[in-house]
mmCIF file of C-alpha atoms in Angstrom:
data_model
loop_
_atom_site.group_PDB
_atom_site.id
_atom_site.type_symbol
_atom_site.label_atom_id
_atom_site.label_comp_id
_atom_site.label_asym_id
_atom_site.label_seq_id
_atom_site.Cartn_x
_atom_site.Cartn_y
_atom_site.Cartn_z
ATOM 1 C CA ALA A 722 61.744 61.780 302.163
ATOM 2 C CA TYR A 723 62.577 58.261 301.039
ATOM 3 C CA GLN A 724 62.677 59.048 297.344
ATOM 4 C CA SER A 725 64.835 62.156 297.692
ATOM 5 C CA ASN A 726 67.240 60.314 299.983
ATOM 6 C CA TYR A 727 67.363 57.369 297.589
ATOM 7 C CA GLN A 728 68.235 59.732 294.769
ATOM 8 C CA GLU A 729 71.070 61.053 296.918
ATOM 9 C CA GLY A 730 72.509 57.537 296.956
ATOM 10 C CA LYS A 731 71.499 56.398 300.443
ATOM 11 C CA SER A 732 70.798 52.692 300.718
ATOM 12 C CA PHE A 733 67.517 51.157 301.827
ATOM 13 C CA GLU A 734 69.347 49.696 304.816
ATOM 14 C CA THR A 735 70.480 53.158 305.912
ATOM 15 C CA LEU A 736 67.005 54.626 305.437
ATOM 16 C CA ALA A 737 65.376 51.765 307.364
ATOM 17 C CA GLY A 738 67.694 52.467 310.286
ATOM 18 C CA ILE A 739 66.819 56.157 310.196
ATOM 19 C CA TYR A 740 63.073 56.126 309.485
ATOM 20 C CA SER A 741 61.579 52.753 310.435
ATOM 21 C CA ASP A 742 59.370 52.472 313.498
ATOM 22 C CA ASP A 743 59.597 48.676 313.443
ATOM 23 C CA PRO A 744 62.031 47.377 316.063
ATOM 24 C CA GLY A 745 61.983 43.929 314.425
ATOM 25 C CA SER A 746 63.487 45.137 311.160
ATOM 26 C CA ARG A 747 64.942 48.600 311.828
ATOM 27 C CA ASP A 748 68.194 47.278 313.261
ATOM 28 C CA ASN A 749 68.396 44.577 310.594
ATOM 29 C CA GLY A 750 68.629 46.911 307.599
ATOM 30 C CA GLY A 751 64.887 46.750 307.015
ATOM 31 C CA GLU A 752 64.910 42.990 306.442
ATOM 32 C CA LEU A 753 61.997 41.085 307.937
ATOM 33 C CA THR A 754 61.356 37.360 307.748
ATOM 34 C CA ILE A 755 57.657 36.661 307.268
ATOM 35 C CA ASN A 756 56.152 33.673 309.037
ATOM 36 C CA ARG A 757 52.595 33.015 307.865
ATOM 37 C CA THR A 758 51.399 32.032 311.345
ATOM 38 C CA GLU A 759 52.868 34.947 313.313
ATOM 39 C CA PHE A 760 51.664 37.962 311.304
ATOM 40 C CA ASP A 761 48.319 39.569 310.577
ATOM 41 C CA PRO A 762 46.696 37.800 307.578
ATOM 42 C CA ALA A 763 46.400 41.077 305.613
ATOM 43 C CA PHE A 764 50.152 41.614 305.929
ATOM 44 C CA VAL A 765 50.985 38.012 305.004
ATOM 45 C CA THR A 766 48.716 38.127 301.943
ATOM 46 C CA ALA A 767 50.327 41.335 300.694
ATOM 47 C CA ALA A 768 53.859 40.098 301.392
ATOM 48 C CA TYR A 769 53.450 36.786 299.581
ATOM 49 C CA LYS A 770 52.096 38.510 296.454
ATOM 50 C CA LEU A 771 55.387 40.399 296.011
ATOM 51 C CA LYS A 772 58.230 39.365 293.759
ATOM 52 C CA ASP A 773 61.835 39.825 294.896
ATOM 53 C CA GLY A 774 62.675 43.518 295.021
ATOM 54 C CA GLU A 775 59.061 44.728 294.871
ATOM 55 C CA ILE A 776 57.571 47.097 297.424
ATOM 56 C CA SER A 777 53.902 46.865 298.330
ATOM 57 C CA PRO A 778 51.528 49.744 298.833
ATOM 58 C CA LEU A 779 50.585 50.429 302.457
ATOM 59 C CA VAL A 780 48.754 47.520 304.069
ATOM 60 C CA LYS A 781 45.975 48.083 306.596
ATOM 61 C CA SER A 782 45.863 45.400 309.246
ATOM 62 C CA ASN A 783 44.409 44.875 312.706
ATOM 63 C CA PHE A 784 47.557 46.525 314.072
ATOM 64 C CA GLY A 785 47.395 49.672 311.993
#
């Protein structure tokens, strides 16, 4: 769904508002500020490996 919508010209911000289950970022255009002490270590490790604009594969954490 994401790829076909992206190809139709919809922005990531729009898609985050439509499809995201995360209340912390859904209403903020998909943007999430990562604090190393407040998130699951698996998520923090994956997030800090990314360069600007990169998207990680799915991350399994203690929360799902």
